[in-house]
Coordinates of C-alpha atoms and ligand atoms in Angstrom, one line a residue:
X1 CA -66.2 -66.9 166.2
X2 CA -69.8 -68.5 167.3
X3 CA -72.3 -66.4 168.6
X4 CA -73.4 -66.8 172.5
X5 CA -77.0 -67.2 172.2
X6 CA -79.2 -70.2 173.2
X7 CA -79.7 -72.3 170.5
X8 CA -83.6 -73.7 171.4
X9 CA -85.0 -76.0 168.4
X10 CA -87.8 -74.3 166.2
X11 CA -90.8 -77.1 167.1
X12 CA -94.3 -76.8 166.3
X13 CA -95.6 -77.7 169.8
X14 CA -94.1 -74.0 170.5
X15 CA -96.7 -72.3 168.6
X16 CA -99.9 -73.9 170.2
X17 CA -98.1 -73.6 173.8
X18 CA -97.4 -69.8 173.1
X19 CA -101.1 -69.0 171.7
X20 CA -102.8 -70.8 174.5
X21 CA -100.8 -68.2 176.9
X22 CA -101.0 -64.9 174.7
X23 CA -104.5 -65.7 172.8
X24 CA -106.2 -68.2 175.2
X25 CA -109.7 -66.7 174.2
X26 CA -109.4 -66.2 170.2
X27 CA -111.7 -68.3 168.7
X28 CA -111.5 -71.6 166.5
X29 CA -115.1 -72.4 165.0
X30 CA -116.0 -75.6 162.7
X31 CA -118.9 -76.9 161.1
X32 CA -118.4 -80.5 162.1
X33 CA -119.5 -83.4 159.5
X34 CA -121.8 -84.2 162.6
X35 CA -123.9 -81.3 161.0
X36 CA -123.7 -78.8 164.0
X37 CA -121.3 -75.9 164.5
X38 CA -118.3 -76.3 167.5
X39 CA -116.7 -73.6 169.3
X40 CA -113.3 -73.9 171.0
X41 CA -110.1 -71.5 171.5
X42 CA -106.2 -71.7 171.5
X43 CA -106.5 -72.4 175.4
X44 CA -109.0 -75.4 175.2
X45 CA -107.9 -76.7 172.4
X46 CA -104.3 -77.0 173.6
X47 CA -105.9 -79.0 176.5
X48 CA -107.5 -81.5 174.0
X49 CA -104.0 -81.8 171.8
X50 CA -102.3 -82.9 175.0
X51 CA -105.1 -85.4 175.9
X52 CA -104.7 -86.5 172.0
X53 CA -100.9 -86.7 172.2
X54 CA -101.1 -89.0 175.4
X55 CA -103.6 -91.2 173.3
X56 CA -101.7 -91.4 170.6
X57 CA -98.6 -92.5 173.0
X58 CA -100.9 -95.1 174.4
X59 CA -101.6 -97.1 171.4
X60 CA -98.2 -97.0 170.8
X61 CA -97.3 -94.4 168.3
X62 CA -93.4 -93.5 168.3
X63 CA -91.2 -90.6 166.9
X64 CA -91.0 -91.2 163.2
X65 CA -94.2 -92.9 162.7
X66 CA -96.5 -91.7 159.7
X67 CA -99.8 -91.2 160.9
X68 CA -102.6 -90.3 158.0
X69 CA -105.4 -87.8 158.2
X70 CA -108.6 -88.1 155.9
X71 CA -110.7 -85.4 156.8
X72 CA -112.1 -82.0 156.4
X73 CA -111.2 -78.6 158.0
X74 CA -112.3 -78.5 161.6
X75 CA -111.2 -78.2 165.1
X76 CA -110.3 -82.2 165.3
X77 CA -108.2 -81.9 162.1
X78 CA -106.1 -79.5 163.8
X79 CA -105.6 -81.0 166.7
X80 CA -104.1 -84.1 164.5
X81 CA -101.7 -81.4 163.1
X82 CA -100.2 -80.5 166.6
X83 CA -100.6 -83.5 168.8
X84 CA -98.8 -86.1 165.9
X85 CA -95.9 -83.3 165.0
X86 CA -95.9 -82.6 168.8
X87 CA -94.5 -86.1 170.0
X88 CA -92.2 -86.4 166.9
X89 CA -94.5 -88.5 164.6
X90 CA -95.4 -87.1 161.4
X91 CA -98.9 -86.0 160.3
X92 CA -99.5 -87.3 156.7
X93 CA -102.6 -85.7 155.7
X94 CA -104.3 -87.1 152.5
X95 CA -106.4 -85.7 150.0
X96 CA -110.0 -87.4 149.8
X97 CA -110.3 -86.3 146.3
X98 CA -107.6 -88.5 145.0
X99 CA -108.4 -91.6 142.7
X100 CA -108.4 -94.9 144.9
X101 CA -104.8 -96.2 142.9
X102 CA -103.4 -92.9 144.3
X103 CA -105.0 -92.8 147.6
X104 CA -103.7 -96.7 148.4
X105 CA -100.5 -95.9 146.4
X106 CA -99.6 -92.9 148.9
X107 CA -100.6 -94.9 152.1
X108 CA -98.6 -97.8 151.6
X109 CA -95.5 -95.6 150.2
X110 CA -96.1 -93.7 153.3
X111 CA -96.1 -97.0 155.3
X112 CA -99.0 -95.3 157.4
X113 CA -99.4 -96.7 160.7
X114 CA -102.8 -95.2 162.0
X115 CA -105.5 -93.5 159.8
X116 CA -107.8 -90.6 161.0
X117 CA -110.9 -90.5 159.3
X118 CA -114.1 -88.1 159.1
X119 CA -117.4 -89.7 159.0
X120 CA -117.8 -88.7 155.6
X121 CA -114.6 -90.5 154.2
X122 CA -115.6 -93.7 155.8
X123 CA -116.7 -95.0 152.4
X124 CA -113.9 -94.4 150.4
X125 CA -112.1 -96.6 152.9
X126 CA -114.3 -99.4 152.7
X127 CA -114.0 -99.2 149.0
X128 CA -110.2 -99.5 148.8
X129 CA -110.0 -102.2 152.1
X130 CA -108.2 -105.0 150.9
X131 CA -105.8 -102.4 149.3
X132 CA -104.6 -101.1 153.0
X133 CA -101.7 -101.8 154.9
X134 CA -103.0 -105.1 157.2
X135 CA -101.3 -103.4 160.2
X136 CA -103.1 -99.9 159.8
X137 CA -105.4 -99.2 162.4
X138 CA -108.5 -96.5 161.2
X139 CA -109.8 -94.2 164.2
X140 CA -113.0 -92.2 163.2
X141 CA -113.0 -88.4 164.5
X142 CA -116.3 -88.3 166.1
X143 CA -118.1 -89.5 169.3
X144 CA -119.2 -93.1 170.4
X145 CA -122.8 -91.9 169.8
X146 CA -122.0 -90.8 165.9
X147 CA -119.7 -94.1 165.5
X148 CA -120.9 -95.5 161.8
X149 CA -121.5 -99.3 161.0
X150 CA -119.0 -100.3 158.9
X151 CA -117.1 -103.4 157.8
X152 CA -113.7 -101.8 158.7
X153 CA -112.5 -102.3 161.8
X154 CA -112.0 -98.8 163.7
X155 CA -111.5 -97.1 166.9
X156 CA -113.3 -94.0 168.2
X157 CA -111.6 -90.6 168.1
X158 CA -113.3 -89.3 171.4
X159 CA -112.6 -92.4 173.4
X160 CA -108.8 -92.1 172.6
X161 CA -109.0 -89.0 174.3
X162 CA -111.3 -89.6 176.9
X163 CA -109.7 -89.3 180.7
X164 CA -106.2 -88.2 179.2
X165 CA -104.2 -85.7 181.0
X166 CA -104.7 -81.9 179.6
X167 CA -101.1 -81.3 180.2
X168 CA -98.0 -82.4 178.6
X169 CA -94.5 -81.2 178.6
X170 CA -94.0 -81.6 174.5
X171 CA -90.7 -83.5 174.0
X172 CA -87.7 -81.5 172.5
X173 CA -85.8 -82.9 169.6
X174 CA -83.9 -81.7 166.6
X175 CA -85.8 -79.2 164.7
X176 CA -84.9 -80.8 161.5
X177 CA -87.0 -83.5 162.7
X178 CA -89.8 -84.8 160.0
X179 CA -93.5 -83.0 160.9
X180 CA -95.7 -83.4 158.3
X181 CA -95.9 -85.2 154.7
X182 CA -97.9 -84.0 151.9
X183 CA -98.2 -85.7 148.4
X184 CA -98.5 -83.4 145.2
X185 CA -101.6 -84.4 143.4
X186 CA -100.0 -86.4 141.0
X187 CA -101.4 -85.2 138.0
X188 CA -98.5 -86.5 135.8
X189 CA -96.8 -90.3 137.2
X190 CA -96.9 -91.2 140.9
X191 CA -97.9 -88.7 143.7
X192 CA -94.8 -87.4 145.2
X193 CA -94.1 -86.7 149.0
X194 CA -92.8 -83.3 150.4
X195 CA -91.6 -83.9 153.8
X196 CA -91.7 -80.4 155.8
X197 CA -89.6 -80.3 159.0
X198 CA -90.5 -78.5 162.3
X199 CA -87.8 -76.1 161.5
X200 CA -89.3 -75.2 158.0
X201 CA -93.1 -75.4 159.2
X202 CA -92.3 -72.6 162.0
X203 CA -90.2 -70.5 159.8
X204 CA -93.2 -70.4 157.0
X205 CA -95.6 -69.6 159.7
X206 CA -93.1 -66.9 160.7
X207 CA -92.6 -65.8 157.0
X208 CA -96.5 -65.5 156.2
X209 CA -97.3 -63.7 159.7
X210 CA -94.6 -60.8 158.5
X211 CA -96.1 -60.9 154.8
X212 CA -100.2 -60.5 155.3
X213 CA -99.9 -58.7 158.7
X214 CA -103.3 -57.4 157.6
X215 CA -105.3 -60.5 157.9
X216 CA -103.0 -62.3 160.4
X217 CA -103.5 -60.6 163.3
X218 CA -105.5 -60.7 166.6
X219 CA -109.0 -59.7 166.5
X220 CA -109.1 -60.8 163.2
X221 CA -111.1 -64.2 161.9
X222 CA -109.8 -66.0 158.9
X223 CA -111.6 -68.6 156.9
X224 CA -109.3 -71.0 155.4
X225 CA -111.5 -72.7 152.1
X226 CA -108.0 -73.9 151.2
X227 CA -108.0 -77.8 152.9
X228 CA -106.1 -79.0 155.9
X229 CA -105.9 -82.3 153.6
X230 CA -103.3 -80.5 151.2
X231 CA -100.3 -78.5 151.9
X232 CA -101.1 -77.6 155.4
X233 CA -104.0 -75.4 154.2
X234 CA -101.3 -73.0 153.2
X235 CA -99.7 -72.6 156.6
X236 CA -102.7 -71.2 158.2
X237 CA -103.0 -73.8 161.0
X238 CA -99.5 -72.7 162.0
X239 CA -99.8 -69.0 161.0
X240 CA -102.9 -67.6 162.8
X241 CA -102.3 -69.4 166.4
X242 CA -98.7 -67.7 166.0
X243 CA -100.5 -64.4 165.4
X244 CA -103.7 -64.6 167.7
X245 CA -106.0 -64.8 164.4
X246 CA -108.9 -66.9 165.1
X247 CA -109.9 -69.8 162.4
X248 CA -113.4 -70.7 161.1
X249 CA -113.4 -74.2 159.6
X250 CA -116.3 -74.8 156.8
X251 CA -116.2 -78.5 157.2
X252 CA -117.8 -80.2 154.3
X253 CA -119.8 -77.4 152.8
X254 CA -118.1 -75.3 150.3
X255 CA -120.5 -73.7 148.1
X256 CA -121.0 -69.9 147.4
X257 CA -124.2 -69.8 149.7
X258 CA -122.9 -71.8 152.5
X259 CA -119.4 -70.1 152.6
X260 CA -121.5 -66.8 152.4
X261 CA -124.0 -67.6 155.4
X262 CA -120.9 -69.0 157.4
X263 CA -118.7 -66.1 156.8
X264 CA -121.3 -63.8 157.7
X265 CA -122.5 -65.2 160.8
X266 CA -118.7 -65.7 162.2
X267 CA -117.7 -62.2 160.8
X268 CA -114.9 -63.2 158.9
X269 CA -112.6 -60.9 157.8
X270 CA -110.2 -62.6 155.4
X271 CA -110.9 -65.7 153.5
X272 CA -108.2 -68.1 151.6
X273 CA -108.6 -70.3 148.7
X274 CA -108.1 -71.4 145.0
X275 CA -110.0 -69.1 142.1
X276 CA -112.8 -71.7 141.6
X277 CA -114.2 -71.5 145.0
X278 CA -114.3 -67.6 144.7
X279 CA -116.0 -68.0 141.5
X280 CA -119.0 -69.7 143.2
X281 CA -119.0 -66.9 146.0
X282 CA -119.0 -64.4 144.0
X283 CA -122.4 -65.5 142.4
X284 CA -123.6 -65.5 145.6
X285 CA -122.7 -62.1 146.4
X286 CA -123.8 -60.6 143.0
X287 CA -127.5 -62.6 143.9
X288 CA -127.8 -61.0 147.2
X289 CA -126.0 -57.7 145.7
X290 CA -123.7 -57.4 148.6
X291 CA -120.8 -59.4 150.3
X292 CA -120.8 -61.1 153.9
X293 CA -121.0 -58.4 156.7
X294 CA -117.0 -57.9 157.8
X295 CA -115.2 -59.5 155.1
X296 CA -112.6 -57.2 154.0
X297 CA -109.7 -59.6 152.8
X298 CA -109.0 -62.4 150.3
X299 CA -106.2 -64.6 149.8
X300 CA -106.0 -66.1 146.3
X301 CA -103.7 -68.6 145.0
X302 CA -103.0 -72.1 143.7
X303 CA -103.7 -70.8 140.2
X304 CA -104.0 -67.6 138.6
X305 CA -106.6 -65.1 139.7
X306 CA -108.1 -63.7 136.9
X307 CA -108.2 -59.8 136.6
X308 CA -111.9 -59.8 136.5
X309 CA -112.0 -61.7 139.3
X310 CA -109.7 -59.2 141.4
X311 CA -111.8 -56.1 139.8
X312 CA -115.2 -57.7 141.4
X313 CA -113.8 -58.1 144.7
X314 CA -111.8 -54.6 144.7
X315 CA -115.2 -52.7 143.7
X316 CA -116.5 -54.3 146.8
X317 CA -113.6 -52.7 149.0
X318 CA -112.6 -56.6 149.7
X319 CA -108.5 -56.5 149.2
X320 CA -107.4 -59.3 147.2
X321 CA -103.8 -60.7 147.9
X322 CA -102.6 -62.8 144.8
X323 CA -100.2 -65.4 146.0
X324 CA -98.3 -68.1 144.4
X325 CA -96.7 -71.0 145.6
X326 CA -96.6 -74.9 145.5
X327 CA -96.3 -78.0 147.6
X328 CA -93.1 -78.2 147.8
X329 CA -92.8 -74.5 148.8
X330 CA -94.8 -75.1 152.3
X331 CA -96.6 -73.7 150.2
X332 CA -96.5 -69.9 150.0
X333 CA -93.7 -68.2 147.8
X334 CA -95.4 -64.6 147.3
X335 CA -97.6 -62.5 148.2
X336 CA -99.6 -59.5 146.1
X337 CA -99.8 -56.8 148.6
X338 CA -99.4 -53.0 146.6
X339 CA -96.1 -51.4 147.3
X340 CA -96.3 -48.7 149.9
X341 CA -94.9 -46.2 147.4
X342 CA -98.1 -46.8 144.9
X343 CA -100.4 -47.0 147.8
X344 CA -102.5 -44.3 145.9
X345 CA -102.9 -45.0 142.5
X346 CA -106.1 -45.7 140.2
X347 CA -108.0 -48.6 140.9
X348 CA -106.9 -49.8 137.2
X349 CA -103.3 -49.5 138.0
X350 CA -103.8 -51.6 141.3
X351 CA -105.5 -54.1 139.1
X352 CA -102.5 -54.2 136.8
X353 CA -100.5 -55.0 139.8
X354 CA -102.7 -57.4 141.5
X355 CA -103.1 -59.7 138.5
X356 CA -99.1 -60.3 139.0
X357 CA -98.4 -63.0 140.9
X358 CA -96.7 -61.3 143.9
X359 CA -93.3 -60.4 145.4
X360 CA -91.1 -63.0 147.3
X361 CA -91.9 -64.0 150.8
X362 CA -88.8 -63.6 153.3
X363 CA -86.8 -66.7 153.0
X364 CA -87.9 -67.6 149.5
X365 CA -85.2 -66.6 146.6
X366 CA -86.7 -66.9 143.2
X367 CA -84.3 -67.0 140.0
X368 CA -85.3 -67.2 136.1
X369 CA -83.2 -68.9 133.4
X370 CA -83.0 -69.5 129.7
X371 CA -82.4 -72.8 128.2
X372 CA -78.7 -72.5 128.4
X373 CA -79.0 -72.1 132.3
X374 CA -78.0 -68.4 132.0
X375 CA -79.9 -66.1 134.8
X376 CA -82.2 -63.4 133.1
X377 CA -82.5 -59.7 134.4
X378 CA -85.5 -58.8 136.7
X379 CA -86.8 -56.5 133.9
X380 CA -90.3 -58.1 133.4
X381 CA -89.6 -59.0 130.0
X382 CA -87.2 -61.6 130.3
X383 CA -89.1 -64.9 130.7
X384 CA -87.5 -68.1 131.7
X385 CA -88.0 -71.1 133.6
X386 CA -88.5 -70.4 137.4
X387 CA -86.3 -71.9 140.1
X388 CA -86.4 -71.5 144.0
X389 CA -84.2 -71.6 147.1
X390 CA -85.2 -71.3 150.8
X391 CA -85.9 -72.3 154.2
X392 CA -89.1 -73.8 153.7
X393 CA -88.4 -75.3 150.4
X394 CA -88.3 -79.1 149.7
X395 CA -84.5 -80.8 149.5
X396 CA -85.6 -83.9 147.7
X397 CA -89.2 -86.0 147.5
X398 CA -89.8 -88.6 150.3
X399 CA -88.5 -92.1 149.5
X400 CA -88.0 -91.4 145.6
X401 CA -84.5 -90.7 144.4
X402 CA -85.5 -90.8 140.8
X403 CA -87.8 -87.7 141.1
X404 CA -85.4 -85.9 143.5
X405 CA -82.3 -86.3 140.7
X406 CA -84.8 -84.4 138.0
X407 CA -86.2 -81.6 140.3
X408 CA -82.9 -79.5 141.2
X409 CA -80.3 -77.9 138.9
X410 CA -76.2 -78.4 139.8
X411 CA -76.4 -75.4 142.3
X412 CA -79.4 -77.2 144.4
X413 CA -82.2 -74.6 143.3
X414 CA -85.6 -76.4 142.8
X415 CA -87.4 -76.4 139.3
X416 CA -90.9 -75.1 139.8
X417 CA -92.2 -75.9 136.3
X418 CA -93.4 -72.6 135.8
X419 CA -92.2 -69.7 133.2
X420 CA -91.9 -66.5 134.7
X421 CA -90.8 -63.0 134.5
X422 CA -89.6 -60.4 137.5
X423 CA -90.0 -57.1 137.4
X424 CA -87.8 -54.4 138.7
X425 CA -89.9 -54.0 141.5
X426 CA -89.8 -57.5 142.3
X427 CA -93.1 -59.0 141.1
X428 CA -93.5 -62.1 139.9
X429 CA -95.4 -62.5 137.0
X430 CA -96.0 -66.2 136.0
X431 CA -96.5 -66.9 132.1
X432 CA -97.7 -70.2 132.3
X433 CA -96.9 -73.5 133.7
X434 CA -94.4 -74.9 131.3
X435 CA -96.6 -78.1 130.4
X436 CA -99.3 -75.7 129.5
X437 CA -97.9 -73.4 127.0
X438 CA -99.4 -73.4 123.9
X439 CA -96.4 -74.0 120.9
X440 CA -97.9 -72.6 118.0
X441 CA -95.9 -72.6 114.5
X442 CA -93.0 -72.3 116.8
X443 CA -94.3 -69.2 119.0
X444 CA -95.1 -69.7 122.6
X445 CA -98.7 -68.5 123.5
X446 CA -100.1 -67.8 127.2
X447 CA -103.1 -70.1 128.5
X448 CA -103.1 -67.6 131.5
X449 CA -103.4 -64.5 129.2
X450 CA -105.9 -65.9 126.8
X451 CA -108.2 -67.1 129.9
X452 CA -107.7 -63.4 131.8
X453 CA -109.1 -61.3 129.1
X454 CA -111.6 -64.1 128.1
X455 CA -113.1 -64.2 131.6
X456 CA -113.7 -60.4 131.7
X457 CA -116.5 -61.1 129.2
X458 CA -119.9 -60.5 130.5
X459 CA -121.2 -64.1 129.2
X460 CA -118.2 -66.0 130.3
X461 CA -118.7 -67.3 134.1
X462 CA -115.4 -69.6 134.0
X463 CA -112.9 -70.8 131.1
X464 CA -109.7 -72.2 130.0
X465 CA -107.5 -72.3 127.2
X466 CA -105.4 -75.6 126.0
X467 CA -103.3 -76.7 123.3
X468 CA -104.8 -79.1 120.9
X469 CA -102.6 -80.9 118.5
X470 CA -102.6 -78.9 115.1
X471 CA -101.2 -80.9 111.6
X472 CA -100.1 -77.6 110.5
X473 CA -98.7 -75.4 113.4
X474 CA -98.0 -78.2 115.8
X475 CA -100.7 -76.9 118.6
X476 CA -103.4 -74.3 118.5
X477 CA -104.9 -72.8 121.1
X478 CA -108.4 -73.8 122.0
X479 CA -111.4 -72.0 124.1
X480 CA -113.3 -73.9 126.9
X481 CA -116.3 -71.6 128.4
X482 CA -119.0 -72.4 131.1
X483 CA -121.5 -69.7 130.0
X484 CA -122.6 -67.5 132.6
X485 CA -126.4 -68.5 133.8
X486 CA -126.6 -70.8 130.9
X487 CA -126.6 -68.2 128.1
X488 CA -124.2 -69.2 125.6
X489 CA -122.5 -66.0 124.2
X490 CA -122.0 -65.2 120.4
X491 CA -118.6 -66.9 119.7
X492 CA -117.6 -63.6 117.5
X493 CA -118.2 -61.4 120.7
X494 CA -115.6 -63.5 122.5
X495 CA -113.1 -63.4 119.2
X496 CA -113.7 -59.6 118.9
X497 CA -112.8 -58.9 122.8
X498 CA -109.7 -61.1 122.3
X499 CA -108.9 -59.6 119.3
X500 CA -108.3 -56.1 121.1
X501 CA -105.5 -57.5 123.0
X502 CA -103.9 -60.4 120.7
X503 CA -102.4 -61.0 117.7
X504 CA -104.5 -62.7 115.6
X505 CA -102.3 -66.3 115.6
X506 CA -102.6 -66.1 119.5
X507 CA -106.5 -66.2 119.3
X508 CA -108.3 -69.3 120.0
X509 CA -109.2 -71.4 116.6
X510 CA -112.4 -72.8 118.2
X511 CA -114.7 -71.9 121.4
X512 CA -116.3 -74.6 123.1
X513 CA -118.9 -74.2 125.5
X514 CA -119.6 -76.6 128.2
X515 CA -121.5 -77.2 131.5
X516 CA -118.5 -78.1 134.0
X517 CA -114.7 -77.8 133.9
X518 CA -113.0 -80.8 135.1
X519 CA -111.2 -80.3 138.3
X520 CA -108.0 -81.3 140.3
X521 CA -107.7 -83.1 143.4
X522 CA -106.7 -79.6 144.5
X523 CA -109.7 -77.7 142.9
X524 CA -108.0 -76.5 139.9
X525 CA -108.9 -76.5 136.3
X526 CA -107.6 -80.1 135.0
X527 CA -106.0 -79.0 131.7
X528 CA -104.3 -82.2 131.3
X529 CA -107.7 -84.0 131.5
X530 CA -109.0 -81.3 128.9
X531 CA -106.2 -82.0 126.8
X532 CA -107.0 -85.6 126.5
X533 CA -110.0 -84.9 125.7
X534 CA -109.4 -82.7 122.8
X535 CA -106.2 -84.3 121.5
X536 CA -108.2 -84.9 118.3
X537 CA -109.8 -82.0 118.0
X538 CA -108.2 -80.2 114.8
X539 CA -106.7 -83.6 113.5
X540 CA -110.4 -85.2 113.1
X541 CA -111.7 -81.9 111.6
X542 CA -108.9 -81.8 109.3
X543 CA -109.1 -85.4 107.9
X544 CA -112.9 -85.1 107.0
Ligands
LIG1 P1 -101.3 -78.3 144.2 O1 -101.1 -77.4 145.3 O2 -102.2 -78.6 143.3 O3 -100.8 -79.7 144.7 P2 -99.0 -77.6 142.9 O4 -98.4 -77.6 144.4 O5 -98.3 -78.7 142.1 O6 -100.7 -77.9 143.1 O7 -99.2 -75.9 142.3 C1 -98.5 -75.4 142.3 C2 -98.5 -74.7 140.8 O8 -99.8 -74.2 141.0 C3 -97.4 -73.9 140.6 O9 -96.3 -74.4 140.2 C4 -97.9 -72.6 139.7 O10 -98.1 -73.6 138.4 C5 -99.7 -73.1 140.0 N1 -100.0 -71.8 140.9 C6 -99.9 -72.0 142.2 N2 -100.3 -70.5 142.6 C7 -100.6 -69.7 141.5 C8 -101.1 -68.6 141.0 N3 -101.3 -67.7 141.9 N4 -101.1 -68.3 139.8 C9 -100.7 -69.0 138.8 N5 -100.4 -70.1 139.3 C10 -100.2 -70.8 140.0

């Protein structure tokens, strides 16, 4: 027997219509590429979204068309998120840090019809002009006054909105309609597209809202350092308006000092981003000897948050939520809040839990399996390949049958490429990415475990552990270190620290000092680049 309830489609436009009515004055603050600060709220931005939707229709955008964005975090980018999806077209966010080959590959693969670009990124497009689809129109996210001189044929964003009606009846369509498209950074092979639907996006926003109720609530302001140009800024553009939380968009300036100042002036409560960003902010905090006023919560994900970083924040009374996820999961899969039954434990015990990678969100199922495909127990010890299934998890890559075939097991679970354990309280621990594990003499060494301990050394500002091919052991770990304040630490003091936590064979054979670590397009340390750089490290030494 069927239930007898209305079956309204879950649509992204419903979120902004709701926020405009329920939280009209909740603020959206943006640092603009033009250099100033812009302020709006959910009611006013909903009117501009309607104008933009009318503008898009007026230049011929149809349901299903892919419309690209190449932009910083700001209100205009948010307008594009809602207006494009709202009329049934697909918002294709592009990461400006991709190489020109990857950038042109995904624009052509997605068959983008229009591209909205921030002033800052116009030169990127000029450089690849000849490799862009001939019929693609480029619209610059600025007003008439700030339109740049360029060899590209462009239109002006504010002119597209001008004089358009501020009201719209957002159309109804099937909730499985595609809403947005994001390509993985493609560190190996060509980038692969994850095509989110209206249903998956709205459900993911609700999943976030119930899982992070402290940050996502009316009266709080959230700073997404995590970019709108990649994985929908972890779902914040949808979850914040759903809950009435305000948004503070940092624009192009993401260094520690700029973030500190913006957070303080705008009274940001919660900030979300990858660990590399927080290393910079912590340096500013240490310089000023205090956190920004009002800062009480940080969500860290995208790469493992070192225990020492979590401790630094917690010592300042800033709650750390350590989350894990991936592009193909919309992206958030877990949240690292402390279980209620443990709320009174000591700081050190708390850190042990927070250094893990959180408990699953409702709607995300996790399984770990061994090489034979047998499901392993959630006992915190058995480690295996991590698979996921759920309402906001990809069912296949966009126009890429081969990558799709490889990504799922026979029961339809998605392979994350991570090796993990799950304990009896439901906490996931990512042991490593399977590609980053170090295999020495037939035994596995977790690069994350080594980094986690090494970074607690006072003279280490950042570090990464990688495998280097070795003639005798297959691979051996090496540790690459950025020293604190440029003072090169004594190698033996690092080895001593590591020897307190690891067996002798797990300790890196070499420690290399550097001033910078290469980053991926999403701001994580690029182990692939480092592995290539050091692939002959032991081989050359041994032939001498
Ligand atoms: P990106 O978001 O940079 O495109 P992916 O979606 O490929 O990259 O990144 C997902 C991967 O990042 C996960 O499979 C996992 O290996 C890693 N990751 C994400 N969050 C965490 C975390 N909190 N701790 C450890 N690893 C993480």
